């Protein structure tokens, strides 16, 4: 079926689902395939549960006598093409967000600021891949003024695929660091892939890139782009400049437009590294016509979720929960911030950094060296990657061993940094601490 014909059906039934557990009445079921599942097998079930249509790509599950079963060459490609067609039809202005660290927080900050004036659609959670992005775009309606779409990648070419679906008008790469090296091969591979957003925007008339002027890696690939700058460099020609005032433990910072008056904001975010995320949101807000006062209010009111830079106060401790993910860049930033926080006593529970390939041992050694050089004493390391000869800290095979240690030792009255890759499951620890 041609995309134009499928789009006519979508306009009548503008809700899509890929999960038979979420078959909303009068939605369209897309029978996606994965390594261990085949949605085609559940197409008939989706119809019986209330879906208006089911899109399949295997002939044996397409009944020629049932027009509600739509046969296509490839379901995923069709979903992506439908999303792009819908995006083109509505013509909504879109900001594309990617980067190694901070992209989800930055996306949410941008959406929070823009919501002061506009009806904003933005990526929920981390639905930033080849399935989540088109599903988000298909939620666009004529009532939305602007969209903020997050795009993630763990292999070369993935951002190129996503930008060709999203076709953003504006773009921001938060930063580039060592993450998913197993998939990218090197830091240069990460930079090239994230830079695919810039490559697309070079081809689009009137596009704009918002960029951290102090990030030399991003500046090195930004030739030929219309740039609006932010950062902590102190230059008066920045659209938005700023600096950290304190972080004990919440980030308190100031910002200004060009050489204008300073605005001070007390946030609900932990981490001096979040100042550039805040400045990015302020920069985009100003560009889009949000007043400085509205920006201040939005940034001050934003509360993090999804275990990103969250302060959790329990009966026994104060926890700095940053367990959604970890890579060498974000781990170093978290540890530097924790080192500089004017609080005590401190304890760190650090999980392994995954998907680092050949550099894994070297990067975990660097973490241990940093801890030793900066006088960290109460440290628990989680994961076999930290089982390195000469490491003086307590090492646990997995989170279950940590839970037993917490029950036995009962750490109390600490500020505890909990940081690790999501697969280490450190997010299970806060209720026990």
CSV table of C-alpha atoms in Angstrom, one decimal:
chain,number,residue,atom,x,y,z
A,1,UNK,CA,0.0,0.0,0.0
A,2,UNK,CA,1.2,3.5,-0.9
A,3,UNK,CA,2.1,5.8,2.0
A,4,UNK,CA,-0.5,8.3,0.8
A,5,UNK,CA,-3.3,5.7,1.1
A,6,UNK,CA,-2.1,4.5,4.5
A,7,UNK,CA,-2.0,8.2,5.6
A,8,UNK,CA,-5.7,8.6,4.7
A,9,UNK,CA,-6.4,5.7,7.0
A,10,UNK,CA,-4.2,7.2,9.7
A,11,UNK,CA,-6.1,10.5,9.6
A,12,UNK,CA,-9.2,8.6,10.5
A,13,UNK,CA,-7.4,6.5,13.2
A,14,UNK,CA,-4.5,8.7,14.4
A,15,UNK,CA,-3.2,6.4,17.1
A,16,UNK,CA,-0.5,3.8,16.5
A,17,UNK,CA,0.6,0.9,18.7
A,18,UNK,CA,3.2,-1.8,18.4
A,19,UNK,CA,2.2,-3.8,21.4
A,20,UNK,CA,-1.0,-5.9,21.8
A,21,UNK,CA,-1.0,-5.0,25.5
A,22,UNK,CA,-1.7,-1.4,24.4
A,23,UNK,CA,-4.4,-1.9,21.8
A,24,UNK,CA,-6.4,1.3,22.2
A,25,UNK,CA,-9.8,1.1,20.4
A,26,UNK,CA,-9.6,2.4,16.8
A,27,UNK,CA,-5.8,2.5,16.7
A,28,UNK,CA,-3.5,1.0,14.1
A,29,UNK,CA,-1.3,-1.9,15.0
A,30,UNK,CA,2.2,-2.1,13.4
A,31,UNK,CA,3.5,-5.7,13.5
A,32,UNK,CA,7.2,-5.0,14.2
A,33,UNK,CA,9.8,-7.8,14.3
A,34,UNK,CA,12.7,-8.2,16.7
A,35,UNK,CA,15.4,-10.7,17.5
A,36,UNK,CA,13.0,-12.7,19.7
A,37,UNK,CA,9.5,-11.7,18.5
A,38,UNK,CA,7.4,-11.4,15.4
A,39,UNK,CA,4.5,-9.0,15.6
A,40,UNK,CA,2.9,-10.5,12.5
A,41,UNK,CA,1.8,-13.4,14.7
A,42,UNK,CA,-0.3,-11.1,16.8
A,43,UNK,CA,-2.0,-9.0,14.1
A,44,UNK,CA,-5.3,-10.9,14.3
A,45,UNK,CA,-5.3,-10.6,18.1
A,46,UNK,CA,-4.7,-6.8,17.8
A,47,UNK,CA,-7.8,-6.5,15.6
A,48,UNK,CA,-9.9,-8.6,18.0
A,49,UNK,CA,-8.8,-6.3,20.9
A,50,UNK,CA,-10.1,-3.2,19.2
A,51,UNK,CA,-7.5,-2.0,16.6
A,52,UNK,CA,-9.1,-0.7,13.5
A,53,UNK,CA,-6.2,-1.9,11.2
A,54,UNK,CA,-3.1,-4.0,11.5
A,55,UNK,CA,0.0,-3.5,9.3
A,56,UNK,CA,1.9,-6.7,8.5
A,57,UNK,CA,4.8,-7.7,6.2
A,58,UNK,CA,4.3,-11.5,6.0
A,59,UNK,CA,1.7,-12.7,3.5
A,60,UNK,CA,0.6,-15.7,5.6
A,61,UNK,CA,-0.8,-13.2,8.2
A,62,UNK,CA,-2.5,-11.0,5.6
A,63,UNK,CA,-6.0,-12.2,4.7
A,64,UNK,CA,-7.0,-10.9,1.3
A,65,UNK,CA,-10.6,-11.0,2.4
A,66,UNK,CA,-10.0,-8.8,5.4
A,67,UNK,CA,-9.2,-5.2,4.3
A,68,UNK,CA,-8.3,-4.4,7.9
A,69,UNK,CA,-5.0,-6.4,7.5
A,70,UNK,CA,-2.7,-4.2,5.4
A,71,UNK,CA,0.3,-6.0,3.8
A,72,UNK,CA,3.5,-4.0,3.2
A,73,UNK,CA,7.0,-4.8,2.2
A,74,UNK,CA,8.5,-3.9,5.6
A,75,UNK,CA,6.5,-2.8,8.7
A,76,UNK,CA,9.3,-0.7,10.3
A,77,UNK,CA,10.1,1.2,7.1
A,78,UNK,CA,6.4,1.8,6.6
A,79,UNK,CA,6.1,3.2,10.1
A,80,UNK,CA,9.0,5.5,9.5
A,81,UNK,CA,7.8,6.7,6.1
A,82,UNK,CA,4.3,7.3,7.5
A,83,UNK,CA,5.8,9.5,10.3
A,84,UNK,CA,7.9,11.5,7.9
A,85,UNK,CA,4.8,12.0,5.6
A,86,UNK,CA,2.8,13.2,8.6
A,87,UNK,CA,5.6,15.5,9.7
A,88,UNK,CA,5.8,17.0,6.2
A,89,UNK,CA,2.0,17.4,5.9
A,90,UNK,CA,1.7,19.3,9.2
A,91,UNK,CA,4.9,21.4,8.7
A,92,UNK,CA,5.5,21.8,12.4
A,93,UNK,CA,8.8,23.4,13.4
A,94,UNK,CA,11.0,20.8,15.0
A,95,UNK,CA,14.1,21.0,17.2
A,96,UNK,CA,16.3,17.9,16.9
A,97,UNK,CA,18.4,17.0,20.0
A,98,UNK,CA,21.2,14.5,20.2
A,99,UNK,CA,24.5,14.1,22.1
A,100,UNK,CA,26.5,11.7,24.2
A,101,UNK,CA,25.4,13.0,27.6
A,102,UNK,CA,22.6,15.3,28.7
A,103,UNK,CA,20.3,15.0,25.7
A,104,UNK,CA,17.3,13.8,27.6
A,105,UNK,CA,17.6,16.4,30.4
A,106,UNK,CA,18.3,19.2,27.8
A,107,UNK,CA,15.3,18.0,25.7
A,108,UNK,CA,13.0,18.3,28.8
A,109,UNK,CA,14.5,21.7,29.8
A,110,UNK,CA,13.9,23.0,26.3
A,111,UNK,CA,10.3,21.7,26.3
A,112,UNK,CA,9.7,23.2,29.7
A,113,UNK,CA,10.9,26.6,28.7
A,114,UNK,CA,9.0,26.6,25.3
A,115,UNK,CA,5.8,25.5,27.1
A,116,UNK,CA,5.7,28.9,28.6
A,117,UNK,CA,4.4,30.2,25.3
A,118,UNK,CA,3.7,27.3,23.0
A,119,UNK,CA,1.9,24.0,22.8
A,120,UNK,CA,5.0,21.6,22.6
A,121,UNK,CA,5.2,18.0,21.7
A,122,UNK,CA,8.4,16.4,23.0
A,123,UNK,CA,9.9,12.9,23.2
A,124,UNK,CA,8.7,11.1,26.3
A,125,UNK,CA,11.3,9.3,28.4
A,126,UNK,CA,14.0,8.0,26.2
A,127,UNK,CA,11.9,6.9,23.1
A,128,UNK,CA,14.7,8.2,20.9
A,129,UNK,CA,15.5,5.3,18.6
A,130,UNK,CA,14.3,4.1,15.1
A,131,UNK,CA,10.9,3.0,16.6
A,132,UNK,CA,10.4,5.6,19.3
A,133,UNK,CA,11.1,8.6,17.1
A,134,UNK,CA,8.5,7.8,14.4
A,135,UNK,CA,5.9,6.9,17.1
A,136,UNK,CA,6.5,10.3,18.7
A,137,UNK,CA,6.2,12.2,15.4
A,138,UNK,CA,2.9,10.4,14.7
A,139,UNK,CA,1.5,12.1,17.9
A,140,UNK,CA,1.9,15.5,16.3
A,141,UNK,CA,-1.4,17.4,15.7
A,142,UNK,CA,-2.3,20.7,14.2
A,143,UNK,CA,-2.6,22.0,17.7
A,144,UNK,CA,1.1,21.7,18.4
A,145,UNK,CA,3.2,24.8,17.7
A,146,UNK,CA,6.6,23.1,17.9
A,147,UNK,CA,8.2,19.8,18.6
A,148,UNK,CA,11.4,18.8,20.5
A,149,UNK,CA,12.6,15.4,19.3
A,150,UNK,CA,15.4,13.5,21.0
A,151,UNK,CA,17.6,11.2,18.8
A,152,UNK,CA,19.9,8.6,20.2
A,153,UNK,CA,22.5,6.3,18.6
A,154,UNK,CA,24.8,3.5,19.4
A,155,UNK,CA,26.1,2.7,15.9
A,156,UNK,CA,27.3,4.7,12.9
A,157,UNK,CA,24.6,6.0,10.6
A,158,UNK,CA,21.8,5.9,13.1
A,159,UNK,CA,21.4,9.7,13.5
A,160,UNK,CA,21.4,10.0,9.7
A,161,UNK,CA,18.5,7.6,9.6
A,162,UNK,CA,16.6,9.5,12.3
A,163,UNK,CA,17.1,13.0,10.9
A,164,UNK,CA,15.9,11.8,7.5
A,165,UNK,CA,12.6,10.8,9.3
A,166,UNK,CA,12.4,13.9,11.6
A,167,UNK,CA,13.7,16.5,9.1
A,168,UNK,CA,14.4,19.0,11.9
A,169,UNK,CA,14.5,22.8,11.3
A,170,UNK,CA,16.8,23.4,14.3
A,171,UNK,CA,19.4,21.3,16.0
A,172,UNK,CA,21.5,20.9,19.1
A,173,UNK,CA,24.2,18.4,19.9
A,174,UNK,CA,24.7,18.6,23.7
A,175,UNK,CA,28.3,17.2,23.6
A,176,UNK,CA,30.3,14.3,22.3
A,177,UNK,CA,32.1,11.8,24.6
A,178,UNK,CA,33.1,8.2,25.0
A,179,UNK,CA,29.9,6.1,25.0
A,180,UNK,CA,28.9,3.0,23.0
A,181,UNK,CA,32.5,2.7,21.8
A,182,UNK,CA,31.8,-1.0,21.2
A,183,UNK,CA,29.4,0.1,18.5
A,184,UNK,CA,31.1,3.3,17.2
A,185,UNK,CA,34.7,2.0,17.4
A,186,UNK,CA,36.3,5.3,18.6
A,187,UNK,CA,35.5,8.8,19.8
A,188,UNK,CA,35.9,9.9,16.2
A,189,UNK,CA,33.2,7.5,15.3
A,190,UNK,CA,30.9,9.1,17.9
A,191,UNK,CA,31.7,12.6,16.6
A,192,UNK,CA,30.9,11.6,13.0
A,193,UNK,CA,27.6,10.0,13.9
A,194,UNK,CA,26.4,12.8,16.1
A,195,UNK,CA,27.5,15.2,13.4
A,196,UNK,CA,25.1,13.6,11.0
A,197,UNK,CA,22.5,16.1,12.6
A,198,UNK,CA,24.7,19.0,11.4
A,199,UNK,CA,25.2,17.3,8.0
A,200,UNK,CA,21.4,17.3,7.5
A,201,UNK,CA,20.9,20.9,8.7
A,202,UNK,CA,23.5,22.1,6.1
A,203,UNK,CA,21.1,20.9,3.4
A,204,UNK,CA,18.0,22.6,4.9
A,205,UNK,CA,17.2,26.2,4.1
A,206,UNK,CA,16.9,28.6,7.1
A,207,UNK,CA,18.1,25.9,9.6
A,208,UNK,CA,19.7,27.0,12.8
A,209,UNK,CA,22.2,25.2,15.1
A,210,UNK,CA,22.4,26.0,18.8
A,211,UNK,CA,25.9,25.3,20.0
A,212,UNK,CA,28.1,25.4,23.1
A,213,UNK,CA,30.9,27.9,22.0
A,214,UNK,CA,33.3,26.3,24.5
A,215,UNK,CA,33.0,22.8,23.0
A,216,UNK,CA,35.9,22.6,20.6
A,217,UNK,CA,34.8,19.2,19.2
A,218,UNK,CA,31.5,20.5,18.2
A,219,UNK,CA,33.0,23.7,16.8
A,220,UNK,CA,35.3,21.7,14.7
A,221,UNK,CA,32.4,20.2,12.7
A,222,UNK,CA,30.2,23.3,12.5
A,223,UNK,CA,31.5,24.9,9.4
A,224,UNK,CA,28.8,26.2,7.0
A,225,UNK,CA,26.0,26.3,9.6
A,226,UNK,CA,24.1,29.2,11.0
A,227,UNK,CA,25.1,29.2,14.7
A,228,UNK,CA,23.4,30.6,17.8
A,229,UNK,CA,25.9,30.2,20.7
A,230,UNK,CA,25.7,29.7,24.4
A,231,UNK,CA,28.2,28.7,27.0
A,232,UNK,CA,30.4,29.5,30.0
A,233,UNK,CA,33.3,31.1,28.1
A,234,UNK,CA,32.5,34.7,29.3
A,235,UNK,CA,32.3,36.1,25.8
A,236,UNK,CA,29.8,39.0,25.3
A,237,UNK,CA,28.9,37.8,21.8
A,238,UNK,CA,27.2,34.7,23.2
A,239,UNK,CA,23.4,34.6,22.8
A,240,UNK,CA,23.4,33.2,26.3
A,241,UNK,CA,26.3,33.1,28.7
A,242,UNK,CA,26.5,31.9,32.3
A,243,UNK,CA,28.4,30.4,35.1
A,244,UNK,CA,27.9,28.3,38.2
A,245,UNK,CA,27.4,30.1,41.5
A,246,UNK,CA,27.2,27.0,43.8
A,247,UNK,CA,26.2,23.4,43.9
A,248,UNK,CA,25.6,22.3,47.5
A,249,UNK,CA,24.0,20.1,46.4
A,250,UNK,CA,21.5,21.8,44.0
A,251,UNK,CA,22.8,23.8,41.1
A,252,UNK,CA,22.6,27.6,41.5
A,253,UNK,CA,23.7,29.5,38.4
A,254,UNK,CA,23.4,32.8,36.6
A,255,UNK,CA,22.9,33.6,33.0
A,256,UNK,CA,22.5,36.6,30.7
A,257,UNK,CA,21.7,37.5,27.1
A,258,UNK,CA,24.9,38.9,25.5
A,259,UNK,CA,26.2,41.6,27.8
A,260,UNK,CA,22.8,42.2,29.4
A,261,UNK,CA,21.7,41.9,33.0
A,262,UNK,CA,22.3,38.7,35.0
A,263,UNK,CA,19.5,36.4,36.0
A,264,UNK,CA,20.1,34.0,39.0
A,265,UNK,CA,18.3,30.7,39.1
A,266,UNK,CA,18.2,28.1,41.8
A,267,UNK,CA,17.4,24.7,40.3
A,268,UNK,CA,16.3,21.3,41.4
A,269,UNK,CA,19.2,19.6,39.5
A,270,UNK,CA,22.4,18.3,41.0
A,271,UNK,CA,25.6,18.7,39.1
A,272,UNK,CA,27.7,21.6,37.8
A,273,UNK,CA,27.7,19.8,34.5
A,274,UNK,CA,24.1,20.7,34.1
A,275,UNK,CA,24.8,24.4,33.7
A,276,UNK,CA,25.3,24.0,29.9
A,277,UNK,CA,22.0,22.1,29.6
A,278,UNK,CA,20.3,25.0,31.4
A,279,UNK,CA,22.1,27.6,29.2
A,280,UNK,CA,21.1,25.7,26.1
A,281,UNK,CA,17.4,25.8,27.1
A,282,UNK,CA,17.6,29.5,27.9
A,283,UNK,CA,19.3,30.2,24.5
A,284,UNK,CA,16.6,28.3,22.6
A,285,UNK,CA,13.9,29.9,24.6
A,286,UNK,CA,15.2,33.4,23.9
A,287,UNK,CA,15.5,32.6,20.2
A,288,UNK,CA,11.9,31.4,20.2
A,289,UNK,CA,10.5,34.5,21.9
A,290,UNK,CA,10.3,33.4,25.6
A,291,UNK,CA,10.9,36.2,28.0
A,292,UNK,CA,13.9,36.1,30.4
A,293,UNK,CA,11.4,36.0,33.3
A,294,UNK,CA,9.6,33.1,31.9
A,295,UNK,CA,12.9,31.3,31.3
A,296,UNK,CA,13.9,31.8,34.9
A,297,UNK,CA,10.6,30.4,36.2
A,298,UNK,CA,10.7,27.4,33.9
A,299,UNK,CA,14.3,26.5,34.8
A,300,UNK,CA,13.7,26.9,38.5
A,301,UNK,CA,10.6,24.8,38.5
A,302,UNK,CA,11.9,21.9,36.5
A,303,UNK,CA,12.3,18.7,38.5
A,304,UNK,CA,14.3,15.8,37.0
A,305,UNK,CA,12.9,12.3,36.6
A,306,UNK,CA,14.2,8.9,35.3
A,307,UNK,CA,17.1,8.7,37.8
A,308,UNK,CA,19.0,11.6,36.2
A,309,UNK,CA,20.8,14.0,38.6
A,310,UNK,CA,18.1,13.5,41.3
A,311,UNK,CA,18.4,14.2,45.0
A,312,UNK,CA,16.5,11.7,47.0
A,313,UNK,CA,16.2,12.2,50.7
A,314,UNK,CA,15.6,9.0,52.7
A,315,UNK,CA,15.2,8.3,56.4
A,316,UNK,CA,18.9,7.5,56.6
A,317,UNK,CA,20.8,9.3,53.8
A,318,UNK,CA,20.8,11.9,51.0
A,319,UNK,CA,21.2,10.1,47.7
A,320,UNK,CA,22.4,11.6,44.4
A,321,UNK,CA,20.8,9.2,42.0
A,322,UNK,CA,22.2,9.1,38.5
A,323,UNK,CA,21.7,5.5,37.5
A,324,UNK,CA,20.1,5.8,34.0
A,325,UNK,CA,23.4,5.4,32.3
A,326,UNK,CA,27.2,5.8,32.6
A,327,UNK,CA,30.1,6.3,30.3
A,328,UNK,CA,33.6,7.7,30.9
A,329,UNK,CA,32.6,11.2,30.1
A,330,UNK,CA,29.5,11.3,32.3
A,331,UNK,CA,31.2,9.3,35.1
A,332,UNK,CA,34.0,11.8,35.3
A,333,UNK,CA,31.6,14.7,35.3
A,334,UNK,CA,29.6,13.1,38.1
A,335,UNK,CA,32.7,12.4,40.2
A,336,UNK,CA,34.2,15.8,39.7
A,337,UNK,CA,30.9,17.4,40.8
A,338,UNK,CA,30.7,15.1,43.8
A,339,UNK,CA,34.2,15.9,44.8
A,340,UNK,CA,33.5,19.6,44.7
A,341,UNK,CA,30.2,19.5,46.6
A,342,UNK,CA,30.6,21.1,50.0
A,343,UNK,CA,28.8,18.3,51.9
A,344,UNK,CA,30.0,15.5,54.1
A,345,UNK,CA,30.4,12.6,54.8
A,346,UNK,CA,30.4,11.2,51.3
A,347,UNK,CA,30.0,7.7,49.9
A,348,UNK,CA,30.0,6.5,46.3
A,349,UNK,CA,28.4,3.4,44.9
A,350,UNK,CA,29.6,3.1,41.3
A,351,UNK,CA,28.4,0.7,38.7
A,352,UNK,CA,30.4,-0.5,35.7
A,353,UNK,CA,30.3,1.4,32.4
A,354,UNK,CA,29.1,-0.9,29.7
A,355,UNK,CA,29.6,-1.1,25.9
A,356,UNK,CA,33.1,0.2,26.0
A,357,UNK,CA,34.8,-2.6,24.0
A,358,UNK,CA,38.5,-2.6,24.0
A,359,UNK,CA,38.9,0.5,26.2
A,360,UNK,CA,36.8,-0.9,29.0
A,361,UNK,CA,39.7,-2.0,31.3
A,362,UNK,CA,41.6,1.3,30.8
A,363,UNK,CA,38.5,3.4,31.5
A,364,UNK,CA,37.7,1.5,34.7
A,365,UNK,CA,41.3,1.9,35.8
A,366,UNK,CA,40.9,5.6,35.3
A,367,UNK,CA,37.9,5.8,37.5
A,368,UNK,CA,39.8,4.0,40.3
A,369,UNK,CA,42.8,6.3,39.9
A,370,UNK,CA,40.5,9.3,40.1
A,371,UNK,CA,38.9,8.1,43.3
A,372,UNK,CA,42.3,7.5,44.9
A,373,UNK,CA,43.8,10.8,43.7
A,374,UNK,CA,40.9,12.8,45.1
A,375,UNK,CA,40.7,11.1,48.5
A,376,UNK,CA,37.5,9.2,48.2
A,377,UNK,CA,37.4,6.6,51.0
A,378,UNK,CA,34.0,5.1,51.3
A,379,UNK,CA,33.5,3.6,47.8
A,380,UNK,CA,31.7,0.5,46.7
A,381,UNK,CA,32.3,-0.7,43.1
A,382,UNK,CA,29.7,-2.9,41.3
A,383,UNK,CA,30.6,-5.1,38.3
A,384,UNK,CA,33.4,-7.4,37.3
A,385,UNK,CA,34.8,-4.6,35.2
A,386,UNK,CA,36.1,-3.0,38.4
A,387,UNK,CA,37.8,-6.3,39.6
A,388,UNK,CA,41.2,-4.9,38.8
A,389,UNK,CA,44.4,-5.9,40.7
A,390,UNK,CA,45.5,-3.3,43.2
A,391,UNK,CA,42.0,-1.7,43.6
A,392,UNK,CA,41.7,-0.9,47.4
A,393,UNK,CA,37.9,-0.4,47.2
A,394,UNK,CA,35.2,-3.0,48.0
A,395,UNK,CA,34.0,-4.7,44.8
A,396,UNK,CA,30.7,-6.5,44.2
A,397,UNK,CA,29.8,-8.8,41.4
A,398,UNK,CA,26.3,-7.4,41.0
A,399,UNK,CA,23.6,-5.4,42.6
A,400,UNK,CA,22.3,-8.3,44.6
A,401,UNK,CA,25.5,-8.5,46.6
A,402,UNK,CA,25.3,-4.8,47.2
A,403,UNK,CA,21.8,-5.2,48.6
A,404,UNK,CA,23.1,-7.7,51.1
A,405,UNK,CA,25.9,-5.4,52.1
A,406,UNK,CA,23.5,-2.5,52.7
A,407,UNK,CA,21.3,-4.8,54.9
A,408,UNK,CA,24.4,-5.8,56.9
A,409,UNK,CA,26.3,-2.4,57.1
A,410,UNK,CA,23.3,0.0,57.2
A,411,UNK,CA,25.1,3.1,55.8
A,412,UNK,CA,23.7,6.2,57.6
A,413,UNK,CA,24.0,10.0,57.4
A,414,UNK,CA,25.9,9.9,54.1
A,415,UNK,CA,25.6,11.9,50.9
A,416,UNK,CA,25.7,8.9,48.5
A,417,UNK,CA,26.4,9.2,44.8
A,418,UNK,CA,24.9,6.3,42.9
A,419,UNK,CA,26.1,6.2,39.4
A,420,UNK,CA,26.4,3.4,36.8
A,421,UNK,CA,25.1,2.0,33.5
A,422,UNK,CA,21.4,1.1,33.6
A,423,UNK,CA,22.2,-2.6,33.1
A,424,UNK,CA,23.9,-2.7,36.5
A,425,UNK,CA,20.5,-2.0,38.1
A,426,UNK,CA,21.7,0.4,40.7
A,427,UNK,CA,18.3,2.1,40.4
A,428,UNK,CA,17.1,-0.7,42.7
A,429,UNK,CA,19.2,0.6,45.6
A,430,UNK,CA,17.6,3.9,46.7
A,431,UNK,CA,14.6,2.2,48.6
A,432,UNK,CA,17.1,0.3,50.7
A,433,UNK,CA,19.3,3.3,51.6
